Each structure stands twice: as structure tokens, then as C-alpha cells.
Amino acid sequence: MSGSSVWGEVWQQRIADALAAHGLLIRGGLNFTPDEHAPPGPAERPARAVLLVGQAGARPWPHFMRWRRERPEVRENPLDTWSREVIASVAARFGARAVSPSDRPFLPFQQWAMRAEGLKPSPLGILMHPEYGLWHAYRGALLFDHEITVEVPQKTIHRCDACIGKPCMNACPVDACSVQGFDHRACLSHVRGPLGDACRQGGCLDRNACPYGAAYRYPAEVQAFHMAAFASPT
């Protein structure tokens, strides 16, 4: 990487400022090792580094809703489309290549996140963040042809290890989440059925039962949006 580490920090702050204008933030980064199978960067060679882009809480929601009012013709996967457009515009400004969690073939976003932020999965499969709890997401990433300054994540207590009773495993009326994994069919059938109104209107009951990160909990309308996307037959 050309420039000093100070230059790297200033450069990343500019990226952070550009993302913040849309309610997004940098969710850590990492430099790929020489023997790692990295995806192509802007120059179509294996990328040297990645910065993860995501959210904490529902900060992007007002920006997304404004965009949605301006782009009513986008009916399929609107949040994914908005995220792609925003992150691509930032990538173009800073010489990066934008990628998305929904790209095919799928990229190892969860593995990158665990390395970049030192996180571990919760019993629900969502990564548990020490501050945000389960109320965060990764919307995309920026790939670079050069190494970047990265902050080594500090080792933190995995909140799920210290959680007594695991309420996130006991709230679902059809026990869709268990030690055996996620029963997608049971969950979908319940959410679509006559007894699934609480889930449709307020989001996953197991996720909402988690006591951590309550200050970042998505509002009911945001959770209803995500649940509607999950339950959509298309």
C-alpha cells in the first residue's frame, strides 16, 4: 500500500463519511493472505484487501425509504438494489470494487466478518456483536488492489456463552431454531399461516427475545419489511 498508516486512516475515514451519508458504516476489514483465494479486485486480479460495509440498528432505513419513494419501479429486492447502488457509488469514488452478499457464487461474508470483527455466531446463526447484539447486518464490501490499514479486533466475551437460559431458543411457537439447526420449512409455514401474525408484524420472536443490543433493535416496521421479504413466494 502506498502512503503511511496515517494516510490509510484518513482515507478510510473519508470512506466512512461517504457511507454515513446513507446510514451505513465500515464493519471492519482485513488483508488477504498470499495463499488465500481472494475474489477479483478492481483490476481483475485477486484482491489484496476488503472493507466490510453494513449497519448497526436501523440507521439506513430513512435513506432507503427516501430512495424507494424516488424509485417505485424497483419492486424486486429493493433493499439489496439500494445497497448495491450506494456501495457501488462509494467504490467508484475510492478505486474499489463493490460486492454484495447475494452475489453468485456466494462470497464468504460471514467468515470475513468473524475475522474482521472477532465475532461468533449466536444460536440463531446471526453473528453476535458485543454492542449491537443481533441487530446489525452486512450490506456489501469494498475490494481493493492494495493492502489497507486494519485494526486487529480485540478479544471480547461472546455474550451467548454468558447467557443464562438462552431465551432466543425458547420463544418460537414452532421451535424453528434448535440445537439441530434452523427448520426453514416450519418457520416459513408458520409465518405464512393464520397464527403467524405476531411474526409478520413484529419480526422473529426468537431474535426479539435476545436481551442484548436492545438499543439497536429494529423498529417493528423494519422487522415487518424483512419478514415479508422472507415469506414472499417469489
PDB file of C-alpha atoms in Angstrom:
ATOM      1  CA  MET A   1       0.000   0.000   0.000  1.00  0.00           C
ATOM      2  CA  SER A   2       1.358   3.397  -0.898  1.00  0.00           C
ATOM      3  CA  GLY A   3       1.335   6.032   1.798  1.00  0.00           C
ATOM      4  CA  SER A   4       1.659   5.778   5.552  1.00  0.00           C
ATOM      5  CA  SER A   5      -0.705   4.196   8.023  1.00  0.00           C
ATOM      6  CA  VAL A   6      -1.888   7.722   8.877  1.00  0.00           C
ATOM      7  CA  TRP A   7      -2.840   8.191   5.227  1.00  0.00           C
ATOM      8  CA  GLY A   8      -4.676   4.893   5.409  1.00  0.00           C
ATOM      9  CA  GLU A   9      -6.689   6.009   8.420  1.00  0.00           C
ATOM     10  CA  VAL A  10      -7.621   9.315   6.783  1.00  0.00           C
ATOM     11  CA  TRP A  11      -8.584   7.506   3.594  1.00  0.00           C
ATOM     12  CA  GLN A  12     -10.816   5.089   5.499  1.00  0.00           C
ATOM     13  CA  GLN A  13     -12.406   7.974   7.386  1.00  0.00           C
ATOM     14  CA  ARG A  14     -13.368   9.511   4.055  1.00  0.00           C
ATOM     15  CA  ILE A  15     -14.964   6.237   3.034  1.00  0.00           C
ATOM     16  CA  ALA A  16     -16.743   6.078   6.396  1.00  0.00           C
ATOM     17  CA  ASP A  17     -18.068   9.611   5.893  1.00  0.00           C
ATOM     18  CA  ALA A  18     -19.349   8.730   2.418  1.00  0.00           C
ATOM     19  CA  LEU A  19     -21.154   5.672   3.789  1.00  0.00           C
ATOM     20  CA  ALA A  20     -22.535   7.546   6.799  1.00  0.00           C
ATOM     21  CA  ALA A  21     -24.440   9.828   4.429  1.00  0.00           C
ATOM     22  CA  HIS A  22     -26.590   6.758   3.727  1.00  0.00           C
ATOM     23  CA  GLY A  23     -26.751   5.389   7.271  1.00  0.00           C
ATOM     24  CA  LEU A  24     -24.070   2.769   6.602  1.00  0.00           C
ATOM     25  CA  LEU A  25     -20.706   2.195   8.241  1.00  0.00           C
ATOM     26  CA  ILE A  26     -17.449   0.313   7.843  1.00  0.00           C
ATOM     27  CA  ARG A  27     -17.723  -3.025   9.652  1.00  0.00           C
ATOM     28  CA  GLY A  28     -14.013  -3.835   9.837  1.00  0.00           C
ATOM     29  CA  GLY A  29     -11.588  -5.048   7.234  1.00  0.00           C
ATOM     30  CA  LEU A  30      -8.768  -7.439   6.538  1.00  0.00           C
ATOM     31  CA  ASN A  31      -5.829  -8.031   4.247  1.00  0.00           C
ATOM     32  CA  PHE A  32      -5.906 -11.303   2.352  1.00  0.00           C
ATOM     33  CA  THR A  33      -3.009 -13.681   2.881  1.00  0.00           C
ATOM     34  CA  PRO A  34      -0.851 -14.611  -0.151  1.00  0.00           C
ATOM     35  CA  ASP A  35      -2.171 -18.188  -0.152  1.00  0.00           C
ATOM     36  CA  GLU A  36      -5.808 -17.131   0.181  1.00  0.00           C
ATOM     37  CA  HIS A  37      -8.269 -17.499  -2.683  1.00  0.00           C
ATOM     38  CA  ALA A  38      -9.368 -13.860  -2.804  1.00  0.00           C
ATOM     39  CA  PRO A  39     -12.056 -12.613  -5.219  1.00  0.00           C
ATOM     40  CA  PRO A  40     -11.011 -10.280  -8.025  1.00  0.00           C
ATOM     41  CA  GLY A  41     -10.346  -6.666  -7.133  1.00  0.00           C
ATOM     42  CA  PRO A  42     -10.842  -3.601  -9.344  1.00  0.00           C
ATOM     43  CA  ALA A  43      -8.006  -4.639 -11.667  1.00  0.00           C
ATOM     44  CA  GLU A  44      -9.491  -8.149 -12.069  1.00  0.00           C
ATOM     45  CA  ARG A  45      -6.543  -9.612 -10.169  1.00  0.00           C
ATOM     46  CA  PRO A  46      -7.027 -11.274  -6.767  1.00  0.00           C
ATOM     47  CA  ALA A  47      -7.883  -8.504  -4.316  1.00  0.00           C
ATOM     48  CA  ARG A  48      -5.400  -7.645  -1.592  1.00  0.00           C
ATOM     49  CA  ALA A  49      -7.895  -6.344   0.988  1.00  0.00           C
ATOM     50  CA  VAL A  50     -11.562  -5.951   1.849  1.00  0.00           C
ATOM     51  CA  LEU A  51     -13.580  -3.471   3.896  1.00  0.00           C
ATOM     52  CA  LEU A  52     -16.966  -4.721   5.040  1.00  0.00           C
ATOM     53  CA  VAL A  53     -19.926  -2.352   4.772  1.00  0.00           C
ATOM     54  CA  GLY A  54     -23.008  -2.721   6.926  1.00  0.00           C
ATOM     55  CA  GLN A  55     -25.290  -1.249   9.502  1.00  0.00           C
ATOM     56  CA  ALA A  56     -25.920  -1.134  13.237  1.00  0.00           C
ATOM     57  CA  GLY A  57     -29.563  -0.770  14.137  1.00  0.00           C
ATOM     58  CA  ALA A  58     -31.916   0.771  11.581  1.00  0.00           C
ATOM     59  CA  ARG A  59     -29.945   3.868  10.605  1.00  0.00           C
ATOM     60  CA  PRO A  60     -30.149   3.166   6.850  1.00  0.00           C
ATOM     61  CA  TRP A  61     -33.948   2.876   6.936  1.00  0.00           C
ATOM     62  CA  PRO A  62     -34.861   6.571   6.350  1.00  0.00           C
ATOM     63  CA  HIS A  63     -32.331   6.771   3.499  1.00  0.00           C
ATOM     64  CA  PHE A  64     -33.639   3.554   1.959  1.00  0.00           C
ATOM     65  CA  MET A  65     -37.264   4.678   2.253  1.00  0.00           C
ATOM     66  CA  ARG A  66     -36.466   8.011   0.602  1.00  0.00           C
ATOM     67  CA  TRP A  67     -34.803   6.150  -2.267  1.00  0.00           C
ATOM     68  CA  ARG A  68     -37.774   3.803  -2.501  1.00  0.00           C
ATOM     69  CA  ARG A  69     -40.190   6.701  -2.896  1.00  0.00           C
ATOM     70  CA  GLU A  70     -37.985   8.027  -5.677  1.00  0.00           C
ATOM     71  CA  ARG A  71     -37.658   4.602  -7.359  1.00  0.00           C
ATOM     72  CA  PRO A  72     -41.118   2.992  -7.123  1.00  0.00           C
ATOM     73  CA  GLU A  73     -40.397   0.918 -10.221  1.00  0.00           C
ATOM     74  CA  VAL A  74     -37.909  -1.233  -8.255  1.00  0.00           C
ATOM     75  CA  ARG A  75     -40.149  -3.931  -6.822  1.00  0.00           C
ATOM     76  CA  GLU A  76     -37.861  -6.961  -6.608  1.00  0.00           C
ATOM     77  CA  ASN A  77     -35.281  -6.992  -3.803  1.00  0.00           C
ATOM     78  CA  PRO A  78     -35.384  -3.202  -3.277  1.00  0.00           C
ATOM     79  CA  LEU A  79     -33.113  -3.150  -0.197  1.00  0.00           C
ATOM     80  CA  ASP A  80     -30.487  -5.223  -1.998  1.00  0.00           C
ATOM     81  CA  THR A  81     -30.747  -2.939  -5.035  1.00  0.00           C
ATOM     82  CA  TRP A  82     -30.386   0.183  -2.893  1.00  0.00           C
ATOM     83  CA  SER A  83     -27.392  -1.291  -1.055  1.00  0.00           C
ATOM     84  CA  ARG A  84     -25.703  -2.237  -4.315  1.00  0.00           C
ATOM     85  CA  GLU A  85     -26.177   1.234  -5.769  1.00  0.00           C
ATOM     86  CA  VAL A  86     -24.924   3.060  -2.678  1.00  0.00           C
ATOM     87  CA  ILE A  87     -21.883   0.850  -2.144  1.00  0.00           C
ATOM     88  CA  ALA A  88     -21.046   0.871  -5.866  1.00  0.00           C
ATOM     89  CA  SER A  89     -21.081   4.678  -5.877  1.00  0.00           C
ATOM     90  CA  VAL A  90     -18.697   4.757  -2.920  1.00  0.00           C
ATOM     91  CA  ALA A  91     -16.479   2.135  -4.554  1.00  0.00           C
ATOM     92  CA  ALA A  92     -16.218   4.248  -7.709  1.00  0.00           C
ATOM     93  CA  ARG A  93     -15.054   7.251  -5.659  1.00  0.00           C
ATOM     94  CA  PHE A  94     -12.297   5.326  -3.907  1.00  0.00           C
ATOM     95  CA  GLY A  95     -10.971   2.957  -6.561  1.00  0.00           C
ATOM     96  CA  ALA A  96     -12.589  -0.181  -5.138  1.00  0.00           C
ATOM     97  CA  ARG A  97     -14.786  -2.971  -6.441  1.00  0.00           C
ATOM     98  CA  ALA A  98     -18.164  -3.371  -4.748  1.00  0.00           C
ATOM     99  CA  VAL A  99     -19.518  -6.830  -3.949  1.00  0.00           C
ATOM    100  CA  SER A 100     -22.721  -7.997  -2.274  1.00  0.00           C
ATOM    101  CA  PRO A 101     -23.685 -10.920  -0.004  1.00  0.00           C
ATOM    102  CA  SER A 102     -26.166 -12.005  -2.685  1.00  0.00           C
ATOM    103  CA  ASP A 103     -23.572 -12.197  -5.467  1.00  0.00           C
ATOM    104  CA  ARG A 104     -23.140 -15.585  -7.109  1.00  0.00           C
ATOM    105  CA  PRO A 105     -21.037 -17.516  -6.437  1.00  0.00           C
ATOM    106  CA  PHE A 106     -21.545 -16.542  -2.807  1.00  0.00           C
ATOM    107  CA  LEU A 107     -18.627 -14.841  -1.102  1.00  0.00           C
ATOM    108  CA  PRO A 108     -17.648 -15.783   2.488  1.00  0.00           C
ATOM    109  CA  PHE A 109     -19.073 -12.671   4.140  1.00  0.00           C
ATOM    110  CA  GLN A 110     -19.647 -14.344   7.485  1.00  0.00           C
ATOM    111  CA  GLN A 111     -16.086 -15.688   7.556  1.00  0.00           C
ATOM    112  CA  TRP A 112     -14.747 -12.238   6.671  1.00  0.00           C
ATOM    113  CA  ALA A 113     -16.880 -10.674   9.408  1.00  0.00           C
ATOM    114  CA  MET A 114     -15.661 -13.096  12.059  1.00  0.00           C
ATOM    115  CA  ARG A 115     -12.055 -12.338  11.120  1.00  0.00           C
ATOM    116  CA  ALA A 116     -12.539  -8.585  10.829  1.00  0.00           C
ATOM    117  CA  GLU A 117     -14.618  -8.011  13.965  1.00  0.00           C
ATOM    118  CA  GLY A 118     -13.804 -11.055  16.062  1.00  0.00           C
ATOM    119  CA  LEU A 119     -17.443 -12.165  16.198  1.00  0.00           C
ATOM    120  CA  LYS A 120     -19.003 -15.589  16.717  1.00  0.00           C
ATOM    121  CA  PRO A 121     -22.413 -16.931  15.668  1.00  0.00           C
ATOM    122  CA  SER A 122     -25.359 -16.870  18.054  1.00  0.00           C
ATOM    123  CA  PRO A 123     -27.574 -19.965  18.435  1.00  0.00           C
ATOM    124  CA  LEU A 124     -29.762 -18.403  15.732  1.00  0.00           C
ATOM    125  CA  GLY A 125     -26.842 -18.289  13.312  1.00  0.00           C
ATOM    126  CA  ILE A 126     -26.692 -14.479  13.283  1.00  0.00           C
ATOM    127  CA  LEU A 127     -23.318 -13.182  14.423  1.00  0.00           C
ATOM    128  CA  MET A 128     -23.478 -11.853  17.971  1.00  0.00           C
ATOM    129  CA  HIS A 129     -21.956  -8.388  18.326  1.00  0.00           C
ATOM    130  CA  PRO A 130     -20.851  -7.290  21.818  1.00  0.00           C
ATOM    131  CA  GLU A 131     -22.629  -3.918  21.440  1.00  0.00           C
ATOM    132  CA  TYR A 132     -25.239  -4.347  18.709  1.00  0.00           C
ATOM    133  CA  GLY A 133     -26.387  -7.797  19.761  1.00  0.00           C
ATOM    134  CA  LEU A 134     -28.261  -9.385  16.854  1.00  0.00           C
ATOM    135  CA  TRP A 135     -29.361  -6.023  15.426  1.00  0.00           C
ATOM    136  CA  HIS A 136     -26.796  -5.457  12.713  1.00  0.00           C
ATOM    137  CA  ALA A 137     -26.167  -6.572   9.141  1.00  0.00           C
ATOM    138  CA  TYR A 138     -23.602  -6.622   6.348  1.00  0.00           C
ATOM    139  CA  ARG A 139     -24.797  -4.945   3.169  1.00  0.00           C
ATOM    140  CA  GLY A 140     -21.722  -5.350   0.993  1.00  0.00           C
ATOM    141  CA  ALA A 141     -17.975  -4.916   0.825  1.00  0.00           C
ATOM    142  CA  LEU A 142     -15.264  -2.945  -0.928  1.00  0.00           C
ATOM    143  CA  LEU A 143     -12.391  -4.888  -2.501  1.00  0.00           C
ATOM    144  CA  PHE A 144      -9.018  -3.238  -3.078  1.00  0.00           C
ATOM    145  CA  ASP A 145      -5.921  -4.000  -5.148  1.00  0.00           C
ATOM    146  CA  HIS A 146      -3.667  -2.815  -2.316  1.00  0.00           C
ATOM    147  CA  GLU A 147      -3.328  -3.616   1.362  1.00  0.00           C
ATOM    148  CA  ILE A 148      -5.090  -1.406   3.872  1.00  0.00           C
ATOM    149  CA  THR A 149      -4.589  -0.394   7.470  1.00  0.00           C
ATOM    150  CA  VAL A 150      -6.693  -2.703   9.607  1.00  0.00           C
ATOM    151  CA  GLU A 151      -7.442  -2.723  13.301  1.00  0.00           C
ATOM    152  CA  VAL A 152      -6.935  -6.114  14.892  1.00  0.00           C
ATOM    153  CA  PRO A 153     -10.190  -6.964  16.697  1.00  0.00           C
ATOM    154  CA  GLN A 154      -9.908  -7.168  20.454  1.00  0.00           C
ATOM    155  CA  LYS A 155     -10.928 -10.414  22.058  1.00  0.00           C
ATOM    156  CA  THR A 156     -14.312  -9.951  23.701  1.00  0.00           C
ATOM    157  CA  ILE A 157     -16.612 -12.148  25.751  1.00  0.00           C
ATOM    158  CA  HIS A 158     -19.050 -13.926  23.491  1.00  0.00           C
ATOM    159  CA  ARG A 159     -22.342 -12.845  25.047  1.00  0.00           C
ATOM    160  CA  CYS A 160     -24.066 -16.074  24.075  1.00  0.00           C
ATOM    161  CA  ASP A 161     -21.586 -18.032  26.209  1.00  0.00           C
ATOM    162  CA  ALA A 162     -22.601 -15.982  29.257  1.00  0.00           C
ATOM    163  CA  CYS A 163     -26.332 -16.022  28.527  1.00  0.00           C
ATOM    164  CA  ILE A 164     -28.428 -17.972  31.016  1.00  0.00           C
ATOM    165  CA  GLY A 165     -31.485 -19.776  29.744  1.00  0.00           C
ATOM    166  CA  LYS A 166     -30.950 -18.929  26.064  1.00  0.00           C
ATOM    167  CA  PRO A 167     -34.315 -17.119  25.602  1.00  0.00           C
ATOM    168  CA  CYS A 168     -33.624 -16.927  21.868  1.00  0.00           C
ATOM    169  CA  MET A 169     -34.175 -20.694  21.715  1.00  0.00           C
ATOM    170  CA  ASN A 170     -37.481 -20.694  23.580  1.00  0.00           C
ATOM    171  CA  ALA A 171     -39.701 -18.003  22.047  1.00  0.00           C
ATOM    172  CA  CYS A 172     -40.588 -19.501  18.674  1.00  0.00           C
ATOM    173  CA  PRO A 173     -44.016 -21.197  18.767  1.00  0.00           C
ATOM    174  CA  VAL A 174     -42.869 -23.879  16.293  1.00  0.00           C
ATOM    175  CA  ASP A 175     -39.315 -24.298  17.649  1.00  0.00           C
ATOM    176  CA  ALA A 176     -37.845 -23.395  14.269  1.00  0.00           C
ATOM    177  CA  CYS A 177     -34.441 -22.763  15.876  1.00  0.00           C
ATOM    178  CA  SER A 178     -32.921 -25.572  17.900  1.00  0.00           C
ATOM    179  CA  VAL A 179     -29.592 -27.255  18.556  1.00  0.00           C
ATOM    180  CA  GLN A 180     -30.272 -29.250  15.385  1.00  0.00           C
ATOM    181  CA  GLY A 181     -30.286 -26.055  13.331  1.00  0.00           C
ATOM    182  CA  PHE A 182     -32.887 -23.880  11.612  1.00  0.00           C
ATOM    183  CA  ASP A 183     -36.062 -25.541  10.368  1.00  0.00           C
ATOM    184  CA  HIS A 184     -36.738 -23.262   7.419  1.00  0.00           C
ATOM    185  CA  ARG A 185     -39.886 -25.100   6.367  1.00  0.00           C
ATOM    186  CA  ALA A 186     -41.527 -24.932   9.809  1.00  0.00           C
ATOM    187  CA  CYS A 187     -40.683 -21.236  10.169  1.00  0.00           C
ATOM    188  CA  LEU A 188     -41.975 -20.311   6.727  1.00  0.00           C
ATOM    189  CA  SER A 189     -45.169 -22.305   7.165  1.00  0.00           C
ATOM    190  CA  HIS A 190     -45.895 -20.607  10.489  1.00  0.00           C
ATOM    191  CA  VAL A 191     -45.112 -17.084   9.266  1.00  0.00           C
ATOM    192  CA  ARG A 192     -47.385 -17.548   6.247  1.00  0.00           C
ATOM    193  CA  GLY A 193     -50.138 -19.218   8.269  1.00  0.00           C
ATOM    194  CA  PRO A 194     -53.062 -17.897  10.316  1.00  0.00           C
ATOM    195  CA  LEU A 195     -51.095 -17.966  13.588  1.00  0.00           C
ATOM    196  CA  GLY A 196     -48.088 -16.083  12.268  1.00  0.00           C
ATOM    197  CA  ASP A 197     -49.365 -12.513  12.648  1.00  0.00           C
ATOM    198  CA  ALA A 198     -47.043 -11.675  15.560  1.00  0.00           C
ATOM    199  CA  CYS A 199     -44.036 -12.723  13.487  1.00  0.00           C
ATOM    200  CA  ARG A 200     -45.258 -10.949  10.363  1.00  0.00           C
ATOM    201  CA  GLN A 201     -45.893  -7.685  12.208  1.00  0.00           C
ATOM    202  CA  GLY A 202     -43.064  -7.647  14.730  1.00  0.00           C
ATOM    203  CA  GLY A 203     -40.337  -9.916  13.405  1.00  0.00           C
ATOM    204  CA  CYS A 204     -38.772 -13.155  14.588  1.00  0.00           C
ATOM    205  CA  LEU A 205     -39.807 -13.880  18.170  1.00  0.00           C
ATOM    206  CA  ASP A 206     -36.580 -15.743  18.906  1.00  0.00           C
ATOM    207  CA  ARG A 207     -34.470 -12.820  17.708  1.00  0.00           C
ATOM    208  CA  ASN A 208     -36.530 -10.349  19.705  1.00  0.00           C
ATOM    209  CA  ALA A 209     -36.134 -12.478  22.829  1.00  0.00           C
ATOM    210  CA  CYS A 210     -32.385 -11.861  22.902  1.00  0.00           C
ATOM    211  CA  PRO A 211     -31.627  -9.395  25.740  1.00  0.00           C
ATOM    212  CA  TYR A 212     -28.513  -7.899  24.155  1.00  0.00           C
ATOM    213  CA  GLY A 213     -28.243  -4.832  21.932  1.00  0.00           C
ATOM    214  CA  ALA A 214     -31.793  -3.698  22.726  1.00  0.00           C
ATOM    215  CA  ALA A 215     -30.908  -0.072  21.929  1.00  0.00           C
ATOM    216  CA  TYR A 216     -30.274  -1.148  18.326  1.00  0.00           C
ATOM    217  CA  ARG A 217     -33.413  -3.275  17.917  1.00  0.00           C
ATOM    218  CA  TYR A 218     -35.053  -2.704  14.539  1.00  0.00           C
ATOM    219  CA  PRO A 219     -38.416  -0.918  14.734  1.00  0.00           C
ATOM    220  CA  ALA A 220     -41.474  -3.073  14.056  1.00  0.00           C
ATOM    221  CA  GLU A 221     -41.936  -1.664  10.540  1.00  0.00           C
ATOM    222  CA  VAL A 222     -38.368  -2.632   9.618  1.00  0.00           C
ATOM    223  CA  GLN A 223     -38.798  -6.121  11.010  1.00  0.00           C
ATOM    224  CA  ALA A 224     -42.118  -6.472   9.185  1.00  0.00           C
ATOM    225  CA  PHE A 225     -40.404  -5.494   5.922  1.00  0.00           C
ATOM    226  CA  HIS A 226     -37.730  -8.166   6.358  1.00  0.00           C
ATOM    227  CA  MET A 227     -40.274 -10.791   7.380  1.00  0.00           C
ATOM    228  CA  ALA A 228     -42.420 -10.001   4.328  1.00  0.00           C
ATOM    229  CA  ALA A 229     -39.357 -10.476   2.118  1.00  0.00           C
ATOM    230  CA  PHE A 230     -38.624 -13.788   3.846  1.00  0.00           C
ATOM    231  CA  ALA A 231     -42.201 -15.022   3.447  1.00  0.00           C
ATOM    232  CA  SER A 232     -42.626 -13.851  -0.132  1.00  0.00           C
ATOM    233  CA  PRO A 233     -43.386 -16.740  -2.515  1.00  0.00           C
ATOM    234  CA  THR A 234     -41.079 -15.276  -5.181  1.00  0.00           C
TER     235      THR A 234
END
